[in-house]
PDB file of C-alpha atoms and ligand atoms in Angstrom:
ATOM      1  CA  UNK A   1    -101.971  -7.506 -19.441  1.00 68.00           C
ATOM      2  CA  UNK A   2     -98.649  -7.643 -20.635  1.00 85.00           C
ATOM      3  CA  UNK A   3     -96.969  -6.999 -17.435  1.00 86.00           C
ATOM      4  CA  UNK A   4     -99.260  -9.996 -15.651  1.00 88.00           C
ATOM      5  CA  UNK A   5     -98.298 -12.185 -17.416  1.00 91.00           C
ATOM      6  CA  UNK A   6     -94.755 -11.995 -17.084  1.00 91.00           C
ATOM      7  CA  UNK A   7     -95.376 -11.695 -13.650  1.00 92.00           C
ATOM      8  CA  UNK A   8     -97.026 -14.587 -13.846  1.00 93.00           C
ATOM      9  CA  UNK A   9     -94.344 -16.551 -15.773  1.00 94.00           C
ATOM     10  CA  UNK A  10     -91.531 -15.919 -13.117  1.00 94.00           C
ATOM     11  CA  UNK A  11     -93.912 -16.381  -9.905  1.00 94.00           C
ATOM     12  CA  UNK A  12     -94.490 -19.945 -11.203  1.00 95.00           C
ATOM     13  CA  UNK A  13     -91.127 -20.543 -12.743  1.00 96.00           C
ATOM     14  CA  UNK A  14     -89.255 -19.300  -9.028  1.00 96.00           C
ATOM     15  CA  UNK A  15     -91.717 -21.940  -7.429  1.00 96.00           C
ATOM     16  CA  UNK A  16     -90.518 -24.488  -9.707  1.00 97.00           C
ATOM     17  CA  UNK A  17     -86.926 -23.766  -9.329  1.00 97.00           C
ATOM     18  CA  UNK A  18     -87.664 -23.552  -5.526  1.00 97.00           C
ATOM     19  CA  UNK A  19     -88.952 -26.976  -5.295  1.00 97.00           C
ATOM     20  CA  UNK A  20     -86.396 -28.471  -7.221  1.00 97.00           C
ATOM     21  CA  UNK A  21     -83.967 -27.061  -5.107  1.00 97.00           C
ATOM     22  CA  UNK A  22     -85.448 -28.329  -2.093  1.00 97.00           C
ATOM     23  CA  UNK A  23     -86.653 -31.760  -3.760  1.00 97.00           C
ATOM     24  CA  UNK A  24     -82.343 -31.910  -4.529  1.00 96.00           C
ATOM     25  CA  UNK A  25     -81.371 -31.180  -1.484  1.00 96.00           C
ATOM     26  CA  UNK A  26     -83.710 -33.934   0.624  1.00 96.00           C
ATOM     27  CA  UNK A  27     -82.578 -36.256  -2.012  1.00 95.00           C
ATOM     28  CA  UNK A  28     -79.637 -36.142  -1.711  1.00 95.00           C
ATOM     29  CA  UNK A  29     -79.270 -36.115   2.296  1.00 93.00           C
ATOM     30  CA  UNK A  30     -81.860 -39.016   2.573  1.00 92.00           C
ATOM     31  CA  UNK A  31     -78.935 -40.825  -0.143  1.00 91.00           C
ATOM     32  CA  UNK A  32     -76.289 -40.186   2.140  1.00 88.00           C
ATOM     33  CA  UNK A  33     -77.982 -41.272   4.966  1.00 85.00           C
ATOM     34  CA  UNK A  34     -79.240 -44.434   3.994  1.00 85.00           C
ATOM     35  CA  UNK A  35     -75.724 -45.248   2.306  1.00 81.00           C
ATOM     36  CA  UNK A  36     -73.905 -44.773   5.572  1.00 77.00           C
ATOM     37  CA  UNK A  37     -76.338 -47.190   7.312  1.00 75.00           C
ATOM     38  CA  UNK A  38     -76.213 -49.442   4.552  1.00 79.00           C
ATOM     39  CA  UNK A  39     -72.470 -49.652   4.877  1.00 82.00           C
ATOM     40  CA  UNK A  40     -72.359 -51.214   8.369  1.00 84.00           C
ATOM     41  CA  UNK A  41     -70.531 -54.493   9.112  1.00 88.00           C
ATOM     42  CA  UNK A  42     -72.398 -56.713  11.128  1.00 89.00           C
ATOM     43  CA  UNK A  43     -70.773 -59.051  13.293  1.00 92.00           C
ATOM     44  CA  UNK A  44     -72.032 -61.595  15.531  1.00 94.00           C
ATOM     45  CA  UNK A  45     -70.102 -62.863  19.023  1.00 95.00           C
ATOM     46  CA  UNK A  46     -69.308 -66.743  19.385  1.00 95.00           C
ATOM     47  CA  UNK A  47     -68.669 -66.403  22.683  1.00 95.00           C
ATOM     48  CA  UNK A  48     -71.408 -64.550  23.925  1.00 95.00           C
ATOM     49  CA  UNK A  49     -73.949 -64.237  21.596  1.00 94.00           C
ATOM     50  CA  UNK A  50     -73.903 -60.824  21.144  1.00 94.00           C
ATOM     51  CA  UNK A  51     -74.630 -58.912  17.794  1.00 93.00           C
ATOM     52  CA  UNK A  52     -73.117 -55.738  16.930  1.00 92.00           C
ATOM     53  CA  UNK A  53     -72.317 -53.556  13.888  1.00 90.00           C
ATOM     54  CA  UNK A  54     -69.343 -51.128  13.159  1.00 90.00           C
ATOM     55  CA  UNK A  55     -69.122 -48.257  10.488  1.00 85.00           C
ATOM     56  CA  UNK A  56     -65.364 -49.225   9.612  1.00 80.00           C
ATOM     57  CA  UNK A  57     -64.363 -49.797   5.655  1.00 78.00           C
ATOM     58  CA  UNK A  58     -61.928 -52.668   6.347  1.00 82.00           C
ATOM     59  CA  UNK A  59     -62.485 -55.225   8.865  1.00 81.00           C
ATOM     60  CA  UNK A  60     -60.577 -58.367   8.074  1.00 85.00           C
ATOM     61  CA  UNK A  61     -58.922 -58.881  11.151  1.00 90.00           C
ATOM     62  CA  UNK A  62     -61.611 -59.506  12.717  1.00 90.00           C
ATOM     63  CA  UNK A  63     -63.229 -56.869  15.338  1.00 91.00           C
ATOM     64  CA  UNK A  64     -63.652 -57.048  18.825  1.00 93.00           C
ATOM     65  CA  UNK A  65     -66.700 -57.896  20.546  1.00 94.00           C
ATOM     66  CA  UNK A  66     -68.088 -55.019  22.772  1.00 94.00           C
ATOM     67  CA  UNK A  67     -69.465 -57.236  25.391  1.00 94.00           C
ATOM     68  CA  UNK A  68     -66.148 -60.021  25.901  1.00 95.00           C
ATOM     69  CA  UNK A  69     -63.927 -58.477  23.617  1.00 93.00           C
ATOM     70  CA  UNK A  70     -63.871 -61.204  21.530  1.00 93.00           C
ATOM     71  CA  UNK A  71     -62.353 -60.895  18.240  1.00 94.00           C
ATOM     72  CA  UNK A  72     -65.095 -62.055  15.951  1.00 92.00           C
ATOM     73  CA  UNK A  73     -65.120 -61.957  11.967  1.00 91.00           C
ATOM     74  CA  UNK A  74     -67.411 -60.208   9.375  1.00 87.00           C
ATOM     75  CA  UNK A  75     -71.094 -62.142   8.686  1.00 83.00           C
ATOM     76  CA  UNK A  76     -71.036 -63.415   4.927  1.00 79.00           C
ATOM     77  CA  UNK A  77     -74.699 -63.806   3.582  1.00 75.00           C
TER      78      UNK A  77
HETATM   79 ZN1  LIG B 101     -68.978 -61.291  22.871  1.00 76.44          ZN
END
């Protein structure tokens, strides 16, 4: 009875610390992920209209369109 029970005990408590581990590790990947979307600069062409987005951290020179390589600046909201 004895032994059952501790048997018992660490089946559940390895589940537990299984799922945790896996619950912290999806977490955490589905953070990053949205963060590095989230950090996108969105620009928008004058010239032709175009809208486009760029991953870069500093962007205030302006960045070139893809399209007409116009150099277009950062949308404020
Ligand atoms: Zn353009």
């Amino acid at each position: 009875m004895q032994a059952f029970t501790y048997f018992l005990i660490i089946y559940t408590g390895s589940a537990l610390v299984g799922l945790s581990l896996l619950w912290f590790f999806y977490d955490r990947r589905d953070k990053r992920s949205f963060e590095a979307n989230r950090r996108r600069k969105v620009f928008h062409c004058v010239r032709c209209g175009n809208l486009y987005s760029v991953r870069k951290g500093d962007v205030s020179f302006g960045e070139p369109c893809p399209e007409c390589e116009y150099n277009n600046y950062e949308l404020s909201f």
